[in-house]
CSV table of C-alpha atoms and ligand atoms in Angstrom, one decimal:
chain,number,residue,atom,x,y,z
A,67,MET,CA,-1.0,-26.1,-6.1
A,68,LYS,CA,2.0,-23.6,-7.2
A,69,ALA,CA,3.4,-20.9,-4.9
A,70,VAL,CA,6.1,-18.4,-4.4
A,71,VAL,CA,7.9,-19.0,-1.1
A,72,TYR,CA,10.8,-18.2,0.9
A,73,ASP,CA,12.4,-19.0,3.9
A,74,ARG,CA,14.9,-16.2,5.0
A,75,TYR,CA,14.5,-12.5,4.6
A,76,GLY,CA,16.6,-11.0,1.9
A,77,SER,CA,16.6,-9.8,-1.4
A,78,PRO,CA,14.3,-11.3,-4.4
A,79,ASP,CA,16.5,-14.4,-5.2
A,80,VAL,CA,15.6,-15.8,-2.0
A,81,LEU,CA,12.0,-16.4,-3.5
A,82,ARG,CA,11.2,-19.5,-5.7
A,83,VAL,CA,8.3,-21.2,-7.0
A,84,GLU,CA,7.4,-24.3,-5.3
A,85,ASP,CA,4.8,-27.3,-5.5
A,86,VAL,CA,3.0,-27.0,-2.3
A,87,PRO,CA,0.0,-28.9,-0.8
A,88,MET,CA,-3.5,-27.2,-1.7
A,89,PRO,CA,-4.5,-25.7,1.7
A,90,SER,CA,-7.9,-26.1,3.1
A,91,PRO,CA,-10.5,-23.4,4.6
A,92,SER,CA,-10.6,-23.9,8.7
A,93,SER,CA,-14.0,-22.4,10.2
A,94,GLY,CA,-14.4,-19.2,9.1
A,95,GLN,CA,-11.9,-19.1,6.0
A,96,VAL,CA,-12.7,-19.5,2.5
A,97,ARG,CA,-10.0,-20.8,0.0
A,98,VAL,CA,-10.0,-18.4,-3.0
A,99,ARG,CA,-8.8,-19.2,-6.6
A,100,VAL,CA,-6.6,-16.6,-7.0
A,101,ALA,CA,-7.1,-14.7,-10.5
A,102,ALA,CA,-4.5,-11.7,-9.3
A,103,THR,CA,-2.7,-10.3,-6.7
A,104,SER,CA,-1.4,-6.3,-6.3
A,105,ILE,CA,2.5,-6.0,-4.5
A,106,ASN,CA,2.3,-3.6,-2.0
A,107,LEU,CA,5.7,-2.1,-0.3
A,108,SER,CA,4.5,-4.2,2.9
A,109,ASP,CA,5.4,-7.4,0.6
A,110,TRP,CA,9.0,-5.7,-0.1
A,111,GLU,CA,9.5,-4.7,3.3
A,112,SER,CA,8.2,-8.4,4.4
A,113,LEU,CA,10.6,-9.9,2.0
A,114,ARG,CA,13.6,-7.8,3.4
A,115,GLY,CA,12.5,-8.5,7.0
A,116,SER,CA,13.0,-4.4,7.3
A,117,PRO,CA,12.0,-2.1,8.6
A,118,ALA,CA,11.9,-3.5,11.9
A,119,TYR,CA,7.9,-3.9,12.3
A,120,ALA,CA,8.3,-5.8,9.1
A,121,ARG,CA,9.7,-8.8,11.4
A,122,ILE,CA,7.1,-8.8,13.9
A,123,GLY,CA,5.6,-12.3,14.2
A,124,GLY,CA,8.9,-13.7,12.5
A,125,LEU,CA,12.3,-12.3,14.2
A,126,ARG,CA,14.4,-14.3,12.7
A,127,ARG,CA,12.6,-15.8,9.8
A,128,PRO,CA,9.2,-15.2,8.0
A,129,ALA,CA,6.1,-16.0,9.7
A,130,ARG,CA,4.3,-16.7,6.2
A,131,ARG,CA,6.4,-18.6,3.6
A,132,THR,CA,4.0,-17.2,0.6
A,133,LEU,CA,3.7,-13.0,0.3
A,134,GLY,CA,0.9,-11.2,-1.6
A,135,SER,CA,-1.8,-9.7,0.6
A,136,ASP,CA,-4.3,-7.8,-1.7
A,137,ILE,CA,-5.8,-10.5,-4.0
A,138,ALA,CA,-8.9,-11.1,-5.9
A,139,GLY,CA,-10.1,-14.3,-7.6
A,140,VAL,CA,-13.0,-17.0,-7.3
A,141,VAL,CA,-14.3,-18.6,-4.2
A,142,ASP,CA,-13.7,-22.5,-4.9
A,143,GLU,CA,-14.2,-24.0,-0.9
A,144,VAL,CA,-15.8,-22.4,2.1
A,145,GLY,CA,-15.0,-23.3,5.7
A,146,ASP,CA,-17.5,-24.0,8.9
A,147,GLY,CA,-19.6,-21.1,9.5
A,148,VAL,CA,-18.8,-19.3,6.6
A,149,THR,CA,-22.4,-17.4,5.4
A,150,ARG,CA,-21.2,-14.6,3.2
A,151,PHE,CA,-19.8,-16.4,0.6
A,152,ARG,CA,-20.3,-19.6,-1.6
A,153,PRO,CA,-18.1,-21.3,-4.0
A,154,GLY,CA,-18.1,-19.5,-7.6
A,155,ASP,CA,-18.4,-15.8,-5.8
A,156,GLU,CA,-15.8,-13.7,-7.6
A,157,VAL,CA,-14.1,-11.8,-4.2
A,158,TYR,CA,-11.2,-9.2,-3.2
A,159,GLY,CA,-9.7,-8.2,0.0
A,160,ASP,CA,-6.6,-7.5,1.8
A,161,ASN,CA,-5.7,-10.7,3.6
A,162,LEU,CA,-2.6,-8.8,5.0
A,163,ALA,CA,-3.2,-11.5,8.3
A,164,LEU,CA,-2.6,-14.6,6.3
A,165,MET,CA,-0.9,-13.2,3.2
A,166,GLY,CA,-0.5,-16.3,0.4
A,167,GLY,CA,-1.7,-14.2,-2.8
A,168,PHE,CA,1.6,-14.9,-4.8
A,169,ALA,CA,0.0,-18.7,-5.5
A,170,GLU,CA,-2.6,-20.5,-7.2
A,171,CYS,CA,-4.9,-20.5,-4.3
A,172,ALA,CA,-4.9,-18.7,-0.7
A,173,LEU,CA,-6.6,-19.1,2.9
A,174,ALA,CA,-8.7,-15.8,3.9
A,175,PRO,CA,-10.5,-15.4,6.7
A,176,GLU,CA,-14.2,-14.3,4.8
A,177,THR,CA,-14.3,-10.9,7.2
A,178,ALA,CA,-11.5,-9.6,4.8
A,179,LEU,CA,-12.9,-10.4,1.9
A,180,THR,CA,-15.9,-9.0,0.1
A,181,HIS,CA,-17.6,-9.4,-3.8
A,182,LYS,CA,-16.1,-8.1,-6.3
A,183,PRO,CA,-18.1,-5.5,-8.3
A,184,ALA,CA,-18.5,-6.7,-12.0
A,185,GLU,CA,-17.5,-3.8,-13.6
A,186,LEU,CA,-14.0,-3.9,-12.2
A,187,THR,CA,-11.6,-6.8,-13.5
A,188,PHE,CA,-9.7,-8.6,-10.8
A,189,ALA,CA,-6.4,-7.4,-11.9
A,190,GLU,CA,-7.9,-3.9,-11.1
A,191,ALA,CA,-9.9,-4.9,-7.6
A,192,SER,CA,-6.4,-6.4,-6.2
A,193,THR,CA,-5.1,-2.9,-6.5
A,194,ILE,CA,-7.8,-1.3,-4.1
A,195,PRO,CA,-7.5,-3.0,-0.6
A,196,GLN,CA,-4.4,-1.6,0.8
A,197,ALA,CA,-3.1,0.9,-1.2
A,198,GLY,CA,-7.0,2.4,-1.1
A,199,VAL,CA,-7.8,2.4,2.9
A,200,ILE,CA,-4.3,4.1,2.9
A,201,ALA,CA,-5.5,6.7,0.5
A,202,LEU,CA,-8.7,7.3,1.7
A,203,GLN,CA,-8.0,7.7,5.4
A,204,GLY,CA,-4.9,9.3,4.7
A,205,THR,CA,-6.6,12.2,2.5
A,206,LYS,CA,-9.7,12.1,4.1
A,207,PRO,CA,-8.4,16.2,6.0
A,208,ALA,CA,-8.1,17.8,2.8
A,209,THR,CA,-10.7,20.3,1.6
A,210,GLN,CA,-11.2,22.2,-0.9
A,211,GLY,CA,-8.2,25.1,-1.5
A,212,SER,CA,-6.0,23.1,1.3
A,213,ARG,CA,-2.6,22.9,0.5
A,214,VAL,CA,-1.7,19.0,0.5
A,215,LEU,CA,1.8,17.2,0.1
A,216,ILE,CA,1.9,13.4,-0.7
A,217,ASN,CA,5.3,12.2,-0.2
A,218,GLY,CA,6.2,8.9,-1.9
A,219,ALA,CA,3.3,10.1,-4.4
A,220,GLY,CA,4.2,7.7,-7.5
A,221,GLY,CA,3.7,4.4,-5.6
A,222,GLY,CA,0.4,2.3,-5.3
A,223,SER,CA,-1.3,4.3,-2.1
A,224,GLY,CA,0.0,7.9,-4.0
A,225,SER,CA,-1.7,7.4,-6.9
A,226,PHE,CA,-5.0,7.0,-5.3
A,227,ALA,CA,-3.9,9.7,-2.8
A,228,ILE,CA,-3.3,12.7,-5.4
A,229,GLN,CA,-6.3,11.5,-7.3
A,230,LEU,CA,-8.5,11.8,-4.0
A,231,ALA,CA,-7.1,15.1,-2.7
A,232,LYS,CA,-7.7,16.6,-6.3
A,233,ARG,CA,-11.0,15.1,-6.0
A,234,ALA,CA,-11.4,16.8,-2.6
A,235,GLY,CA,-10.7,20.6,-4.2
A,236,ALA,CA,-7.2,20.5,-2.9
A,237,HIS,CA,-3.6,21.8,-4.4
A,238,VAL,CA,-1.6,19.0,-4.4
A,239,THR,CA,2.4,18.8,-4.3
A,240,ALA,CA,3.6,15.4,-5.1
A,241,VAL,CA,6.8,14.1,-3.9
A,242,ASP,CA,8.8,10.9,-5.6
A,243,ASN,CA,11.6,10.6,-7.6
A,244,ASP,CA,12.7,11.9,-11.2
A,245,GLY,CA,10.9,8.8,-13.3
A,246,LYS,CA,7.9,9.7,-11.8
A,247,GLN,CA,7.1,13.1,-11.9
A,248,ASP,CA,5.1,12.9,-15.3
A,249,PHE,CA,3.0,10.0,-14.0
A,250,MET,CA,2.1,12.1,-10.9
A,251,ARG,CA,1.1,15.4,-12.8
A,252,SER,CA,-1.0,13.2,-15.2
A,253,LEU,CA,-3.2,11.8,-12.0
A,254,GLY,CA,-3.7,15.6,-11.1
A,255,ALA,CA,-0.6,16.9,-9.2
A,256,ASP,CA,-0.1,20.4,-9.6
A,257,GLU,CA,3.6,20.2,-8.5
A,258,VAL,CA,5.6,17.9,-8.2
A,259,ILE,CA,9.1,17.6,-6.2
A,260,ASP,CA,12.0,15.1,-7.1
A,261,TYR,CA,13.0,13.8,-3.5
A,262,ARG,CA,16.3,12.8,-4.8
A,263,ARG,CA,16.9,16.5,-5.6
A,264,ASP,CA,15.1,18.7,-3.0
A,265,ASP,CA,14.1,18.2,0.5
A,266,PHE,CA,10.2,19.2,0.7
A,267,THR,CA,10.7,20.3,4.4
A,268,ARG,CA,13.3,23.1,3.3
A,269,THR,CA,11.7,24.6,-0.2
A,270,GLY,CA,10.0,27.3,2.6
A,271,HIS,CA,6.6,26.1,1.7
A,272,ALA,CA,4.1,25.0,4.7
A,273,TYR,CA,0.8,22.6,4.0
A,274,ASP,CA,-2.3,22.2,5.8
A,275,LEU,CA,-1.8,18.5,5.2
A,276,VAL,CA,1.4,16.0,4.5
A,277,LEU,CA,0.7,12.4,3.8
A,278,ASP,CA,3.8,10.5,4.2
A,279,LEU,CA,4.1,6.9,2.8
A,280,VAL,CA,7.8,6.8,3.5
A,281,ALA,CA,9.1,8.5,6.7
A,282,TYR,CA,12.5,8.7,7.7
A,283,ARG,CA,13.0,12.6,8.2
A,284,SER,CA,13.3,14.3,12.6
A,285,VAL,CA,10.2,15.7,13.9
A,286,PHE,CA,11.5,19.1,13.4
A,287,ALA,CA,11.7,18.9,9.9
A,288,TYR,CA,8.2,17.9,9.4
A,289,ARG,CA,6.8,20.7,11.6
A,290,ARG,CA,9.1,22.5,9.5
A,291,ALA,CA,6.6,21.7,6.4
A,292,LEU,CA,3.5,22.5,8.1
A,293,ALA,CA,1.3,25.5,8.1
A,294,PRO,CA,0.0,27.0,11.6
A,295,GLY,CA,-2.9,24.1,12.6
A,296,GLY,CA,-1.6,21.9,9.8
A,297,SER,CA,-1.4,18.0,9.9
A,298,TYR,CA,1.1,15.3,9.1
A,299,LYS,CA,0.2,11.7,9.2
A,300,CYS,CA,3.1,9.3,8.4
A,301,VAL,CA,1.9,5.5,7.3
A,302,GLY,CA,5.3,4.1,6.6
A,303,GLY,CA,8.8,4.7,7.1
A,304,THR,CA,11.6,3.5,9.7
A,305,ALA,CA,10.6,2.3,12.7
A,306,ARG,CA,12.7,4.9,14.5
A,307,THR,CA,10.9,7.5,12.9
A,308,LEU,CA,7.5,5.9,13.4
A,309,LEU,CA,8.6,5.7,17.3
A,310,ARG,CA,9.3,9.3,17.3
A,311,LEU,CA,6.1,10.8,15.5
A,312,VAL,CA,4.3,9.0,18.2
A,313,SER,CA,6.5,10.4,21.4
A,314,VAL,CA,8.5,13.6,20.3
A,315,GLY,CA,5.7,14.6,17.7
A,316,THR,CA,2.8,14.5,19.7
A,317,VAL,CA,4.4,17.2,22.0
A,318,VAL,CA,5.7,19.1,19.5
A,319,GLY,CA,2.5,19.6,17.9
A,320,ARG,CA,0.9,20.4,20.6
A,321,LEU,CA,2.7,22.7,21.5
A,322,THR,CA,3.4,24.4,18.1
A,323,GLY,CA,-0.5,24.6,17.3
A,324,ARG,CA,-0.3,21.6,14.9
A,325,SER,CA,-0.6,18.2,14.5
A,326,LEU,CA,2.2,15.4,14.3
A,327,GLY,CA,1.6,11.4,14.2
A,328,VAL,CA,1.3,7.9,12.8
A,329,LEU,CA,-1.9,7.0,10.9
A,330,PHE,CA,-3.0,3.7,11.9
A,331,VAL,CA,-5.0,2.8,9.2
A,332,LYS,CA,-8.3,0.8,9.5
A,333,GLN,CA,-8.5,-2.4,7.4
A,334,GLY,CA,-11.4,-4.4,5.9
A,335,PRO,CA,-14.1,-3.9,3.4
A,336,SER,CA,-16.1,-1.6,4.6
A,337,HIS,CA,-13.2,0.7,4.4
A,338,PHE,CA,-11.7,0.2,1.0
A,339,GLU,CA,-15.1,0.0,-0.9
A,340,PRO,CA,-16.0,3.5,-1.4
A,341,LEU,CA,-12.8,3.6,-3.3
A,342,ALA,CA,-14.2,0.9,-5.3
A,343,ASP,CA,-17.2,2.9,-5.6
A,344,LEU,CA,-15.2,5.7,-7.3
A,345,CYS,CA,-13.4,3.5,-9.8
A,346,VAL,CA,-16.6,2.2,-11.0
A,347,ARG,CA,-17.8,5.2,-11.7
A,348,GLY,CA,-15.2,6.1,-13.3
A,349,GLU,CA,-14.4,9.1,-10.9
A,350,ILE,CA,-11.2,7.6,-9.8
A,351,ARG,CA,-8.1,5.8,-12.1
A,352,VAL,CA,-6.5,2.6,-11.2
A,353,GLU,CA,-3.0,2.4,-12.4
A,354,ILE,CA,-1.9,-0.5,-13.0
A,355,ASP,CA,1.8,-0.7,-14.4
A,356,ARG,CA,2.3,-4.1,-15.7
A,357,VAL,CA,0.5,-7.6,-15.1
A,358,VAL,CA,2.6,-10.7,-14.7
A,359,ALA,CA,3.0,-14.4,-14.0
A,360,LEU,CA,4.1,-16.3,-10.7
A,361,GLU,CA,7.3,-16.9,-12.3
A,362,GLU,CA,7.9,-13.4,-12.7
A,363,VAL,CA,7.3,-12.5,-9.0
A,364,PRO,CA,11.1,-11.6,-8.0
A,365,ALA,CA,11.4,-9.7,-10.5
A,366,ALA,CA,8.1,-7.7,-10.3
A,367,LEU,CA,8.9,-6.9,-6.4
A,368,ALA,CA,12.2,-5.7,-7.3
A,369,HIS,CA,10.6,-3.6,-9.9
A,370,VAL,CA,8.3,-2.0,-6.8
A,371,GLY,CA,11.1,-2.2,-4.1
A,372,GLU,CA,13.4,-0.2,-6.4
A,373,GLY,CA,10.7,2.2,-7.1
A,374,ARG,CA,10.5,1.8,-10.9
A,375,ALA,CA,6.9,0.7,-11.0
A,376,LEU,CA,4.4,3.6,-12.1
A,377,GLY,CA,0.9,2.4,-10.0
A,378,LYS,CA,0.3,-1.2,-9.2
A,379,VAL,CA,2.0,-4.2,-10.4
A,380,VAL,CA,0.0,-7.2,-10.7
A,381,ILE,CA,0.6,-10.9,-10.5
A,382,ALA,CA,-1.9,-13.2,-12.2
A,383,PRO,CA,-1.1,-16.5,-11.1
A,384,ALA,CA,-3.4,-18.5,-13.5
B,57,LIG,N1,-0.2,2.5,8.5
B,57,LIG,C1,-0.8,1.0,8.4
B,57,LIG,O1,-1.7,0.6,8.9
B,57,LIG,C2,-0.1,0.3,7.0
B,57,LIG,C3,-0.5,-0.6,6.4
B,57,LIG,C4,-0.2,-0.8,5.4
B,57,LIG,C5,0.9,-0.3,4.7
B,57,LIG,N2,1.6,0.7,5.5
B,57,LIG,C6,2.6,1.6,4.8
B,57,LIG,O2,2.0,2.3,3.6
B,57,LIG,C7,3.2,2.7,2.7
B,57,LIG,C8,2.3,2.4,1.5
B,57,LIG,O3,3.1,2.3,0.4
B,57,LIG,P1,2.6,1.8,-1.2
B,57,LIG,O4,2.3,0.6,-1.3
B,57,LIG,O5,2.0,3.0,-2.2
B,57,LIG,O6,4.4,1.9,-1.6
B,57,LIG,P2,4.9,2.2,-3.0
B,57,LIG,O7,4.0,1.8,-4.2
B,57,LIG,O8,6.4,1.5,-3.1
B,57,LIG,O9,5.4,3.5,-3.4
B,57,LIG,C9,6.2,4.0,-2.3
B,57,LIG,C10,6.9,5.7,-3.2
B,57,LIG,O10,7.7,6.4,-2.1
B,57,LIG,C11,9.2,6.2,-3.1
B,57,LIG,N3,9.9,6.5,-2.4
B,57,LIG,C12,10.8,6.1,-1.6
B,57,LIG,N4,11.6,6.8,-1.4
B,57,LIG,C13,11.4,7.8,-0.5
B,57,LIG,C14,11.6,9.1,-0.3
B,57,LIG,N5,12.8,9.0,0.6
B,57,LIG,N6,10.9,10.2,-0.8
B,57,LIG,C15,9.8,10.2,-1.2
B,57,LIG,N7,9.4,9.0,-1.8
B,57,LIG,C16,9.9,7.9,-2.1
B,57,LIG,C17,9.3,5.3,-4.2
B,57,LIG,O11,10.0,5.3,-5.2
B,57,LIG,P3,11.4,5.1,-5.2
B,57,LIG,O12,11.7,4.3,-4.2
B,57,LIG,O13,11.7,4.5,-6.6
B,57,LIG,O14,12.1,6.7,-5.3
B,57,LIG,C18,7.5,4.6,-4.1
B,57,LIG,O15,7.3,5.6,-5.5
B,57,LIG,C19,4.3,1.8,3.1
B,57,LIG,O16,5.2,2.4,4.0
B,57,LIG,C20,4.1,0.8,4.0
B,57,LIG,O17,4.3,0.3,4.6
B,57,LIG,C21,0.8,1.1,6.2
């Protein structure tokens, strides 16, 4: 079967399409004929080996040869002990532990997957698992009338997060580059900020909730952006910033009547299915920037990693 592989960290040039042996499912695993895999920033980070946490399990060279964790497709073989699926079932899920979605077939533990709603296409379903859990859990504290700021709001998780926070009745400020301002407004953002021009921690505004998808500032800058009782949650960013948030951030938060920390996202079907239900009911829109073939994975990753994608980029290996 065809797969996009890499053997060293680097730019998209290190990726190539190869014929690799068809994998067989072990106990508890299923093999999925991949119809669609959406790209996450975590794929870009694992390609580059940066931030440092992207090298967990593979300090010098990548632990997995094929990236791609958000898969949707059809089960074509099941391993021993698999009870929830059989060949022919349409499934989707976040296969973060094994990856392998940029290929014609991928192995996944059955626990990572669930049945795909018939109302969603494979491409749509593939956009939901990873970005969806981040957006759902990250916007959970948003309430009617609260002031919410989402940093990195024009990407995959952000495009769901804007809509979820608006649905909760919040006033939403969305931060991303200049090319994504209209896109973020179209998703419901009340105010937008171009991060290359303005620093949201220095505008003088204070927020009840800051959801940060790309954290790199000091704890004190984030504290400045919070209203009394407010909460700052970071889900991604530099390793140094994340470490400071879990150490200094916790103390600064307690001393100033705010909360600063890292959101460790709970993974798995029960956590992303509520978003799929909202998409099926038409209450949340799935934003797909483009759907491309396996051969175009390097260019597609660059498109996401360099921040040009409006919503999710999807790979369709078939
Ligand atoms: N905590 C967990 O358990 C967990 C699990 C999985 C993933 N994650 C993390 O969650 C995040 C999810 O990201 P995603 O998939 O939604 O990424 P994405 O689609 O690439 O979106 C990120 C957005 O942030 C923008 N951006 C980059 N630098 C910025 C800056 N300095 N200020 C404001 N915006 C900036 C990017 O645009 P430009 O670069 O073009 O400007 C892009 O639009 C990633 O950081 C990932 O590592 C966390």
